[in-house]
JSON list of C-alpha atoms in Angstrom, two decimals:
[
{"chain": "A", "resi": 1, "resn": "UNK", "atom": "CA", "xyz": [-126.02, 99.91, 117.96]},
{"chain": "A", "resi": 2, "resn": "UNK", "atom": "CA", "xyz": [-128.01, 101.29, 115.01]},
{"chain": "A", "resi": 3, "resn": "UNK", "atom": "CA", "xyz": [-130.18, 98.75, 113.21]},
{"chain": "A", "resi": 4, "resn": "UNK", "atom": "CA", "xyz": [-128.27, 99.27, 109.96]},
{"chain": "A", "resi": 5, "resn": "UNK", "atom": "CA", "xyz": [-124.79, 98.90, 111.53]},
{"chain": "A", "resi": 6, "resn": "UNK", "atom": "CA", "xyz": [-122.30, 96.92, 109.48]},
{"chain": "A", "resi": 7, "resn": "UNK", "atom": "CA", "xyz": [-120.11, 94.11, 110.78]},
{"chain": "A", "resi": 8, "resn": "UNK", "atom": "CA", "xyz": [-117.18, 96.53, 110.72]},
{"chain": "A", "resi": 9, "resn": "UNK", "atom": "CA", "xyz": [-119.10, 99.08, 112.78]},
{"chain": "A", "resi": 10, "resn": "UNK", "atom": "CA", "xyz": [-120.06, 96.38, 115.26]},
{"chain": "A", "resi": 11, "resn": "UNK", "atom": "CA", "xyz": [-116.44, 95.23, 115.66]},
{"chain": "A", "resi": 12, "resn": "UNK", "atom": "CA", "xyz": [-115.18, 98.78, 116.18]},
{"chain": "A", "resi": 13, "resn": "UNK", "atom": "CA", "xyz": [-118.01, 99.72, 118.52]},
{"chain": "A", "resi": 14, "resn": "UNK", "atom": "CA", "xyz": [-117.95, 96.61, 120.71]},
{"chain": "A", "resi": 15, "resn": "UNK", "atom": "CA", "xyz": [-114.16, 96.87, 120.99]},
{"chain": "A", "resi": 16, "resn": "UNK", "atom": "CA", "xyz": [-114.41, 100.48, 122.15]},
{"chain": "A", "resi": 17, "resn": "UNK", "atom": "CA", "xyz": [-117.14, 99.76, 124.68]},
{"chain": "A", "resi": 18, "resn": "UNK", "atom": "CA", "xyz": [-115.39, 96.64, 125.98]},
{"chain": "A", "resi": 19, "resn": "UNK", "atom": "CA", "xyz": [-112.05, 98.43, 126.42]},
{"chain": "A", "resi": 20, "resn": "UNK", "atom": "CA", "xyz": [-113.74, 101.37, 128.11]},
{"chain": "A", "resi": 21, "resn": "UNK", "atom": "CA", "xyz": [-115.65, 99.15, 130.55]},
{"chain": "A", "resi": 22, "resn": "UNK", "atom": "CA", "xyz": [-112.62, 97.04, 131.36]},
{"chain": "A", "resi": 23, "resn": "UNK", "atom": "CA", "xyz": [-110.36, 100.00, 132.03]},
{"chain": "A", "resi": 24, "resn": "UNK", "atom": "CA", "xyz": [-112.83, 102.17, 133.96]},
{"chain": "A", "resi": 25, "resn": "UNK", "atom": "CA", "xyz": [-114.77, 99.61, 135.97]},
{"chain": "A", "resi": 26, "resn": "UNK", "atom": "CA", "xyz": [-112.37, 96.73, 136.41]},
{"chain": "A", "resi": 27, "resn": "UNK", "atom": "CA", "xyz": [-108.91, 98.24, 136.28]},
{"chain": "A", "resi": 28, "resn": "UNK", "atom": "CA", "xyz": [-110.10, 101.51, 137.87]},
{"chain": "A", "resi": 29, "resn": "UNK", "atom": "CA", "xyz": [-107.93, 103.48, 135.49]},
{"chain": "A", "resi": 30, "resn": "UNK", "atom": "CA", "xyz": [-107.55, 104.60, 131.91]},
{"chain": "A", "resi": 31, "resn": "UNK", "atom": "CA", "xyz": [-104.28, 102.73, 131.56]},
{"chain": "A", "resi": 32, "resn": "UNK", "atom": "CA", "xyz": [-103.49, 100.65, 128.45]},
{"chain": "A", "resi": 33, "resn": "UNK", "atom": "CA", "xyz": [-105.10, 97.25, 128.18]},
{"chain": "A", "resi": 34, "resn": "UNK", "atom": "CA", "xyz": [-103.36, 94.41, 130.00]},
{"chain": "A", "resi": 35, "resn": "UNK", "atom": "CA", "xyz": [-101.62, 91.74, 127.92]},
{"chain": "A", "resi": 36, "resn": "UNK", "atom": "CA", "xyz": [-103.90, 89.22, 126.13]},
{"chain": "A", "resi": 37, "resn": "UNK", "atom": "CA", "xyz": [-103.47, 86.49, 128.75]},
{"chain": "A", "resi": 38, "resn": "UNK", "atom": "CA", "xyz": [-104.83, 88.85, 131.43]},
{"chain": "A", "resi": 39, "resn": "UNK", "atom": "CA", "xyz": [-107.79, 90.32, 129.51]},
{"chain": "A", "resi": 40, "resn": "UNK", "atom": "CA", "xyz": [-111.43, 89.44, 129.76]},
{"chain": "A", "resi": 41, "resn": "UNK", "atom": "CA", "xyz": [-112.41, 87.93, 126.41]},
{"chain": "A", "resi": 42, "resn": "UNK", "atom": "CA", "xyz": [-115.65, 86.92, 124.77]},
{"chain": "A", "resi": 43, "resn": "UNK", "atom": "CA", "xyz": [-116.96, 85.38, 121.57]},
{"chain": "A", "resi": 44, "resn": "UNK", "atom": "CA", "xyz": [-120.20, 86.45, 119.93]},
{"chain": "A", "resi": 45, "resn": "UNK", "atom": "CA", "xyz": [-122.47, 85.42, 117.09]},
{"chain": "A", "resi": 46, "resn": "UNK", "atom": "CA", "xyz": [-124.77, 88.22, 115.93]},
{"chain": "A", "resi": 47, "resn": "UNK", "atom": "CA", "xyz": [-127.69, 88.30, 113.50]},
{"chain": "A", "resi": 48, "resn": "UNK", "atom": "CA", "xyz": [-128.29, 91.58, 111.68]},
{"chain": "A", "resi": 49, "resn": "UNK", "atom": "CA", "xyz": [-131.93, 91.59, 110.64]},
{"chain": "A", "resi": 50, "resn": "UNK", "atom": "CA", "xyz": [-131.52, 94.73, 108.52]},
{"chain": "A", "resi": 51, "resn": "UNK", "atom": "CA", "xyz": [-128.47, 93.42, 106.64]},
{"chain": "A", "resi": 52, "resn": "UNK", "atom": "CA", "xyz": [-129.54, 89.74, 106.58]},
{"chain": "A", "resi": 53, "resn": "UNK", "atom": "CA", "xyz": [-126.11, 88.70, 107.82]},
{"chain": "A", "resi": 54, "resn": "UNK", "atom": "CA", "xyz": [-124.70, 86.57, 110.63]},
{"chain": "A", "resi": 55, "resn": "UNK", "atom": "CA", "xyz": [-121.41, 87.69, 112.17]},
{"chain": "A", "resi": 56, "resn": "UNK", "atom": "CA", "xyz": [-119.25, 85.16, 114.01]},
{"chain": "A", "resi": 57, "resn": "UNK", "atom": "CA", "xyz": [-116.55, 86.68, 116.22]},
{"chain": "A", "resi": 58, "resn": "UNK", "atom": "CA", "xyz": [-114.57, 83.96, 117.95]},
{"chain": "A", "resi": 59, "resn": "UNK", "atom": "CA", "xyz": [-115.27, 80.27, 118.52]},
{"chain": "A", "resi": 60, "resn": "UNK", "atom": "CA", "xyz": [-119.06, 80.25, 118.42]},
{"chain": "A", "resi": 61, "resn": "UNK", "atom": "CA", "xyz": [-121.48, 78.03, 116.50]},
{"chain": "A", "resi": 62, "resn": "UNK", "atom": "CA", "xyz": [-124.26, 78.71, 114.03]},
{"chain": "A", "resi": 63, "resn": "UNK", "atom": "CA", "xyz": [-126.73, 76.61, 112.06]},
{"chain": "A", "resi": 64, "resn": "UNK", "atom": "CA", "xyz": [-128.78, 77.87, 109.11]},
{"chain": "A", "resi": 65, "resn": "UNK", "atom": "CA", "xyz": [-131.43, 75.57, 107.73]},
{"chain": "A", "resi": 66, "resn": "UNK", "atom": "CA", "xyz": [-129.72, 72.61, 109.40]},
{"chain": "A", "resi": 67, "resn": "UNK", "atom": "CA", "xyz": [-126.26, 73.43, 107.99]},
{"chain": "A", "resi": 68, "resn": "UNK", "atom": "CA", "xyz": [-123.55, 73.89, 110.62]},
{"chain": "A", "resi": 69, "resn": "UNK", "atom": "CA", "xyz": [-121.07, 76.77, 110.54]},
{"chain": "A", "resi": 70, "resn": "UNK", "atom": "CA", "xyz": [-118.13, 77.04, 112.92]},
{"chain": "A", "resi": 71, "resn": "UNK", "atom": "CA", "xyz": [-115.35, 79.52, 113.59]},
{"chain": "A", "resi": 72, "resn": "UNK", "atom": "CA", "xyz": [-112.86, 77.62, 115.78]},
{"chain": "A", "resi": 73, "resn": "UNK", "atom": "CA", "xyz": [-109.58, 78.85, 117.20]},
{"chain": "A", "resi": 74, "resn": "UNK", "atom": "CA", "xyz": [-106.89, 77.51, 114.86]},
{"chain": "A", "resi": 75, "resn": "UNK", "atom": "CA", "xyz": [-104.76, 75.91, 117.58]},
{"chain": "A", "resi": 76, "resn": "UNK", "atom": "CA", "xyz": [-107.35, 74.17, 119.75]},
{"chain": "A", "resi": 77, "resn": "UNK", "atom": "CA", "xyz": [-107.74, 70.95, 117.75]},
{"chain": "A", "resi": 78, "resn": "UNK", "atom": "CA", "xyz": [-104.00, 70.27, 117.89]},
{"chain": "A", "resi": 79, "resn": "UNK", "atom": "CA", "xyz": [-103.80, 70.93, 121.62]},
{"chain": "A", "resi": 80, "resn": "UNK", "atom": "CA", "xyz": [-106.89, 68.80, 122.25]},
{"chain": "A", "resi": 81, "resn": "UNK", "atom": "CA", "xyz": [-105.23, 65.89, 120.42]},
{"chain": "A", "resi": 82, "resn": "UNK", "atom": "CA", "xyz": [-102.08, 66.31, 122.49]},
{"chain": "A", "resi": 83, "resn": "UNK", "atom": "CA", "xyz": [-104.10, 66.29, 125.71]},
{"chain": "A", "resi": 84, "resn": "UNK", "atom": "CA", "xyz": [-106.02, 63.20, 124.57]},
{"chain": "A", "resi": 85, "resn": "UNK", "atom": "CA", "xyz": [-102.76, 61.39, 123.82]},
{"chain": "A", "resi": 86, "resn": "UNK", "atom": "CA", "xyz": [-101.39, 62.20, 127.27]},
{"chain": "A", "resi": 87, "resn": "UNK", "atom": "CA", "xyz": [-104.48, 60.78, 128.96]},
{"chain": "A", "resi": 88, "resn": "UNK", "atom": "CA", "xyz": [-104.71, 57.67, 126.77]},
{"chain": "A", "resi": 89, "resn": "UNK", "atom": "CA", "xyz": [-101.05, 56.88, 127.37]},
{"chain": "A", "resi": 90, "resn": "UNK", "atom": "CA", "xyz": [-101.34, 57.30, 131.13]},
{"chain": "A", "resi": 91, "resn": "UNK", "atom": "CA", "xyz": [-103.37, 54.14, 131.71]},
{"chain": "A", "resi": 92, "resn": "UNK", "atom": "CA", "xyz": [-105.21, 55.81, 134.60]},
{"chain": "A", "resi": 93, "resn": "UNK", "atom": "CA", "xyz": [-108.04, 57.92, 133.25]},
{"chain": "A", "resi": 94, "resn": "UNK", "atom": "CA", "xyz": [-110.23, 58.34, 136.32]},
{"chain": "A", "resi": 95, "resn": "UNK", "atom": "CA", "xyz": [-107.76, 60.63, 138.07]},
{"chain": "A", "resi": 96, "resn": "UNK", "atom": "CA", "xyz": [-108.04, 63.23, 135.30]},
{"chain": "A", "resi": 97, "resn": "UNK", "atom": "CA", "xyz": [-111.68, 63.89, 136.25]},
{"chain": "A", "resi": 98, "resn": "UNK", "atom": "CA", "xyz": [-110.52, 65.39, 139.56]},
{"chain": "A", "resi": 99, "resn": "UNK", "atom": "CA", "xyz": [-107.09, 66.70, 138.56]},
{"chain": "A", "resi": 100, "resn": "UNK", "atom": "CA", "xyz": [-106.63, 67.24, 134.83]},
{"chain": "A", "resi": 101, "resn": "UNK", "atom": "CA", "xyz": [-102.85, 67.21, 134.74]},
{"chain": "A", "resi": 102, "resn": "UNK", "atom": "CA", "xyz": [-103.00, 66.68, 130.97]},
{"chain": "A", "resi": 103, "resn": "UNK", "atom": "CA", "xyz": [-104.63, 70.11, 130.60]},
{"chain": "A", "resi": 104, "resn": "UNK", "atom": "CA", "xyz": [-101.96, 71.55, 132.88]},
{"chain": "A", "resi": 105, "resn": "UNK", "atom": "CA", "xyz": [-99.34, 70.22, 130.49]},
{"chain": "A", "resi": 106, "resn": "UNK", "atom": "CA", "xyz": [-100.83, 71.99, 127.47]},
{"chain": "A", "resi": 107, "resn": "UNK", "atom": "CA", "xyz": [-101.63, 75.24, 129.34]},
{"chain": "A", "resi": 108, "resn": "UNK", "atom": "CA", "xyz": [-98.20, 76.85, 128.76]},
{"chain": "A", "resi": 109, "resn": "UNK", "atom": "CA", "xyz": [-98.62, 76.40, 125.01]},
{"chain": "A", "resi": 110, "resn": "UNK", "atom": "CA", "xyz": [-102.19, 77.69, 125.18]},
{"chain": "A", "resi": 111, "resn": "UNK", "atom": "CA", "xyz": [-101.00, 80.79, 127.03]},
{"chain": "A", "resi": 112, "resn": "UNK", "atom": "CA", "xyz": [-98.16, 81.36, 124.60]},
{"chain": "A", "resi": 113, "resn": "UNK", "atom": "CA", "xyz": [-100.49, 81.17, 121.60]},
{"chain": "A", "resi": 114, "resn": "UNK", "atom": "CA", "xyz": [-102.99, 83.44, 123.32]},
{"chain": "A", "resi": 115, "resn": "UNK", "atom": "CA", "xyz": [-100.27, 86.00, 124.02]},
{"chain": "A", "resi": 116, "resn": "UNK", "atom": "CA", "xyz": [-99.02, 85.95, 120.42]},
{"chain": "A", "resi": 117, "resn": "UNK", "atom": "CA", "xyz": [-102.16, 85.26, 118.38]},
{"chain": "A", "resi": 118, "resn": "UNK", "atom": "CA", "xyz": [-105.21, 86.67, 120.21]},
{"chain": "A", "resi": 119, "resn": "UNK", "atom": "CA", "xyz": [-106.72, 89.26, 117.87]},
{"chain": "A", "resi": 120, "resn": "UNK", "atom": "CA", "xyz": [-103.87, 88.59, 115.46]},
{"chain": "A", "resi": 121, "resn": "UNK", "atom": "CA", "xyz": [-104.34, 85.06, 114.15]},
{"chain": "A", "resi": 122, "resn": "UNK", "atom": "CA", "xyz": [-107.89, 84.71, 115.44]},
{"chain": "A", "resi": 123, "resn": "UNK", "atom": "CA", "xyz": [-110.62, 87.09, 116.58]},
{"chain": "A", "resi": 124, "resn": "UNK", "atom": "CA", "xyz": [-112.17, 87.65, 120.00]},
{"chain": "A", "resi": 125, "resn": "UNK", "atom": "CA", "xyz": [-113.80, 90.57, 121.77]},
{"chain": "A", "resi": 126, "resn": "UNK", "atom": "CA", "xyz": [-111.24, 91.72, 124.35]},
{"chain": "A", "resi": 127, "resn": "UNK", "atom": "CA", "xyz": [-110.90, 95.47, 123.93]},
{"chain": "A", "resi": 128, "resn": "UNK", "atom": "CA", "xyz": [-108.14, 95.23, 121.32]},
{"chain": "A", "resi": 129, "resn": "UNK", "atom": "CA", "xyz": [-108.84, 95.83, 117.60]},
{"chain": "A", "resi": 130, "resn": "UNK", "atom": "CA", "xyz": [-110.53, 92.83, 116.02]},
{"chain": "A", "resi": 131, "resn": "UNK", "atom": "CA", "xyz": [-108.83, 91.43, 112.88]},
{"chain": "A", "resi": 132, "resn": "UNK", "atom": "CA", "xyz": [-111.91, 91.38, 110.69]},
{"chain": "A", "resi": 133, "resn": "UNK", "atom": "CA", "xyz": [-110.44, 88.89, 108.22]},
{"chain": "A", "resi": 134, "resn": "UNK", "atom": "CA", "xyz": [-111.01, 86.32, 110.99]},
{"chain": "A", "resi": 135, "resn": "UNK", "atom": "CA", "xyz": [-114.65, 87.29, 111.54]},
{"chain": "A", "resi": 136, "resn": "UNK", "atom": "CA", "xyz": [-116.91, 84.92, 109.65]},
{"chain": "A", "resi": 137, "resn": "UNK", "atom": "CA", "xyz": [-119.77, 86.66, 107.86]},
{"chain": "A", "resi": 138, "resn": "UNK", "atom": "CA", "xyz": [-122.69, 84.56, 106.57]},
{"chain": "A", "resi": 139, "resn": "UNK", "atom": "CA", "xyz": [-124.93, 86.42, 104.11]},
{"chain": "A", "resi": 140, "resn": "UNK", "atom": "CA", "xyz": [-128.55, 85.25, 103.89]},
{"chain": "A", "resi": 141, "resn": "UNK", "atom": "CA", "xyz": [-130.92, 85.56, 100.97]},
{"chain": "A", "resi": 142, "resn": "UNK", "atom": "CA", "xyz": [-134.51, 86.73, 101.47]},
{"chain": "A", "resi": 143, "resn": "UNK", "atom": "CA", "xyz": [-135.99, 83.25, 101.71]},
{"chain": "A", "resi": 144, "resn": "UNK", "atom": "CA", "xyz": [-137.29, 82.07, 105.12]},
{"chain": "A", "resi": 145, "resn": "UNK", "atom": "CA", "xyz": [-134.57, 80.61, 107.33]},
{"chain": "A", "resi": 146, "resn": "UNK", "atom": "CA", "xyz": [-134.40, 78.86, 110.69]},
{"chain": "A", "resi": 147, "resn": "UNK", "atom": "CA", "xyz": [-131.28, 79.95, 112.56]},
{"chain": "A", "resi": 148, "resn": "UNK", "atom": "CA", "xyz": [-129.58, 78.45, 115.59]},
{"chain": "A", "resi": 149, "resn": "UNK", "atom": "CA", "xyz": [-126.80, 80.32, 117.37]},
{"chain": "A", "resi": 150, "resn": "UNK", "atom": "CA", "xyz": [-124.88, 78.79, 120.28]},
{"chain": "A", "resi": 151, "resn": "UNK", "atom": "CA", "xyz": [-121.66, 78.65, 122.22]},
{"chain": "A", "resi": 152, "resn": "UNK", "atom": "CA", "xyz": [-119.19, 75.84, 121.63]},
{"chain": "A", "resi": 153, "resn": "UNK", "atom": "CA", "xyz": [-120.24, 74.20, 124.89]},
{"chain": "A", "resi": 154, "resn": "UNK", "atom": "CA", "xyz": [-122.43, 72.08, 122.62]},
{"chain": "A", "resi": 155, "resn": "UNK", "atom": "CA", "xyz": [-120.06, 69.53, 121.02]},
{"chain": "A", "resi": 156, "resn": "UNK", "atom": "CA", "xyz": [-122.78, 68.46, 118.57]},
{"chain": "A", "resi": 157, "resn": "UNK", "atom": "CA", "xyz": [-125.12, 71.31, 117.65]},
{"chain": "A", "resi": 158, "resn": "UNK", "atom": "CA", "xyz": [-128.58, 70.20, 116.54]},
{"chain": "A", "resi": 159, "resn": "UNK", "atom": "CA", "xyz": [-131.62, 72.02, 115.13]},
{"chain": "A", "resi": 160, "resn": "UNK", "atom": "CA", "xyz": [-133.36, 71.93, 118.55]},
{"chain": "A", "resi": 161, "resn": "UNK", "atom": "CA", "xyz": [-132.25, 72.62, 122.10]},
{"chain": "A", "resi": 162, "resn": "UNK", "atom": "CA", "xyz": [-133.61, 69.26, 123.25]},
{"chain": "A", "resi": 163, "resn": "UNK", "atom": "CA", "xyz": [-131.54, 67.35, 120.69]},
{"chain": "A", "resi": 164, "resn": "UNK", "atom": "CA", "xyz": [-128.43, 69.41, 121.42]},
{"chain": "A", "resi": 165, "resn": "UNK", "atom": "CA", "xyz": [-128.79, 68.76, 125.15]},
{"chain": "A", "resi": 166, "resn": "UNK", "atom": "CA", "xyz": [-129.33, 65.05, 124.50]},
{"chain": "A", "resi": 167, "resn": "UNK", "atom": "CA", "xyz": [-126.14, 64.85, 122.42]},
{"chain": "A", "resi": 168, "resn": "UNK", "atom": "CA", "xyz": [-124.25, 66.70, 125.14]},
{"chain": "A", "resi": 169, "resn": "UNK", "atom": "CA", "xyz": [-125.59, 64.35, 127.81]},
{"chain": "A", "resi": 170, "resn": "UNK", "atom": "CA", "xyz": [-124.52, 61.35, 125.71]},
{"chain": "A", "resi": 171, "resn": "UNK", "atom": "CA", "xyz": [-121.04, 62.82, 125.30]},
{"chain": "A", "resi": 172, "resn": "UNK", "atom": "CA", "xyz": [-120.66, 63.49, 129.02]},
{"chain": "A", "resi": 173, "resn": "UNK", "atom": "CA", "xyz": [-121.83, 59.98, 129.88]},
{"chain": "A", "resi": 174, "resn": "UNK", "atom": "CA", "xyz": [-119.70, 58.15, 127.32]},
{"chain": "A", "resi": 175, "resn": "UNK", "atom": "CA", "xyz": [-116.56, 60.30, 127.33]},
{"chain": "A", "resi": 176, "resn": "UNK", "atom": "CA", "xyz": [-116.44, 62.91, 130.13]},
{"chain": "A", "resi": 177, "resn": "UNK", "atom": "CA", "xyz": [-112.73, 63.42, 129.47]},
{"chain": "A", "resi": 178, "resn": "UNK", "atom": "CA", "xyz": [-113.43, 64.49, 125.87]},
{"chain": "A", "resi": 179, "resn": "UNK", "atom": "CA", "xyz": [-110.64, 62.41, 124.35]},
{"chain": "A", "resi": 180, "resn": "UNK", "atom": "CA", "xyz": [-112.56, 60.25, 121.87]},
{"chain": "A", "resi": 181, "resn": "UNK", "atom": "CA", "xyz": [-114.58, 61.20, 118.79]},
{"chain": "A", "resi": 182, "resn": "UNK", "atom": "CA", "xyz": [-115.04, 64.66, 120.27]},
{"chain": "A", "resi": 183, "resn": "UNK", "atom": "CA", "xyz": [-111.85, 66.13, 121.71]},
{"chain": "A", "resi": 184, "resn": "UNK", "atom": "CA", "xyz": [-111.50, 69.26, 123.82]},
{"chain": "A", "resi": 185, "resn": "UNK", "atom": "CA", "xyz": [-108.82, 70.96, 125.86]},
{"chain": "A", "resi": 186, "resn": "UNK", "atom": "CA", "xyz": [-110.72, 70.23, 129.08]},
{"chain": "A", "resi": 187, "resn": "UNK", "atom": "CA", "xyz": [-112.91, 67.60, 130.69]},
{"chain": "A", "resi": 188, "resn": "UNK", "atom": "CA", "xyz": [-116.20, 67.60, 132.50]},
{"chain": "A", "resi": 189, "resn": "UNK", "atom": "CA", "xyz": [-114.68, 67.58, 135.96]},
{"chain": "A", "resi": 190, "resn": "UNK", "atom": "CA", "xyz": [-116.37, 65.69, 138.78]},
{"chain": "A", "resi": 191, "resn": "UNK", "atom": "CA", "xyz": [-119.03, 67.87, 140.38]},
{"chain": "A", "resi": 192, "resn": "UNK", "atom": "CA", "xyz": [-119.58, 69.95, 137.24]},
{"chain": "A", "resi": 193, "resn": "UNK", "atom": "CA", "xyz": [-122.66, 69.79, 135.02]},
{"chain": "A", "resi": 194, "resn": "UNK", "atom": "CA", "xyz": [-120.68, 70.15, 131.80]},
{"chain": "A", "resi": 195, "resn": "UNK", "atom": "CA", "xyz": [-117.23, 70.94, 130.45]},
{"chain": "A", "resi": 196, "resn": "UNK", "atom": "CA", "xyz": [-117.95, 74.46, 129.15]},
{"chain": "A", "resi": 197, "resn": "UNK", "atom": "CA", "xyz": [-120.51, 77.25, 129.28]},
{"chain": "A", "resi": 198, "resn": "UNK", "atom": "CA", "xyz": [-123.44, 76.99, 126.92]},
{"chain": "A", "resi": 199, "resn": "UNK", "atom": "CA", "xyz": [-126.07, 79.28, 125.44]},
{"chain": "A", "resi": 200, "resn": "UNK", "atom": "CA", "xyz": [-128.56, 78.42, 122.69]},
{"chain": "A", "resi": 201, "resn": "UNK", "atom": "CA", "xyz": [-131.09, 80.42, 120.70]},
{"chain": "A", "resi": 202, "resn": "UNK", "atom": "CA", "xyz": [-133.26, 79.35, 117.75]},
{"chain": "A", "resi": 203, "resn": "UNK", "atom": "CA", "xyz": [-135.46, 81.63, 115.68]},
{"chain": "A", "resi": 204, "resn": "UNK", "atom": "CA", "xyz": [-136.98, 82.01, 112.22]},
{"chain": "A", "resi": 205, "resn": "UNK", "atom": "CA", "xyz": [-136.52, 84.92, 109.85]}
]
């Protein structure tokens, strides 16, 4: 995109390109987009150097000068608590690391919310118009800043990759089910390295 593109132009452009790619290359047609539960979807955090802004589309993480900024899906915390309650009340936690039946119990509600609220009550990149009121825009002044941008696979984002990985490792060792201080809608299943995808970048401007 052009260096001086606005957040609005990014949202419109990435939606158009995403919808075009999904329809032409994946669906092999120019048919309308599939329903939200069947779409590819992504979150993104973008830094515009020209505009000195950070754009947060979806549930990504950002840190500016050590201050954390989040843009979570509005329903996930409630569903994570429900899943945690199911596991705690079961009395047999180990089994959930190989067969997370608690997640299976909240999946119908997750799918219902996705169908009704994706790109309505919260923003993602999925080929449908992005509700820009749910895109978080962080304006920066012209002082030097250290910026960290990451996916929410880091439960405790830190100013360095090493510290973020250490916190993640501690979480996975102490609470692989993610039902304690940090709660999620899924566990670190046996055989997996973590509970979610993760990407991390740190730079100074």
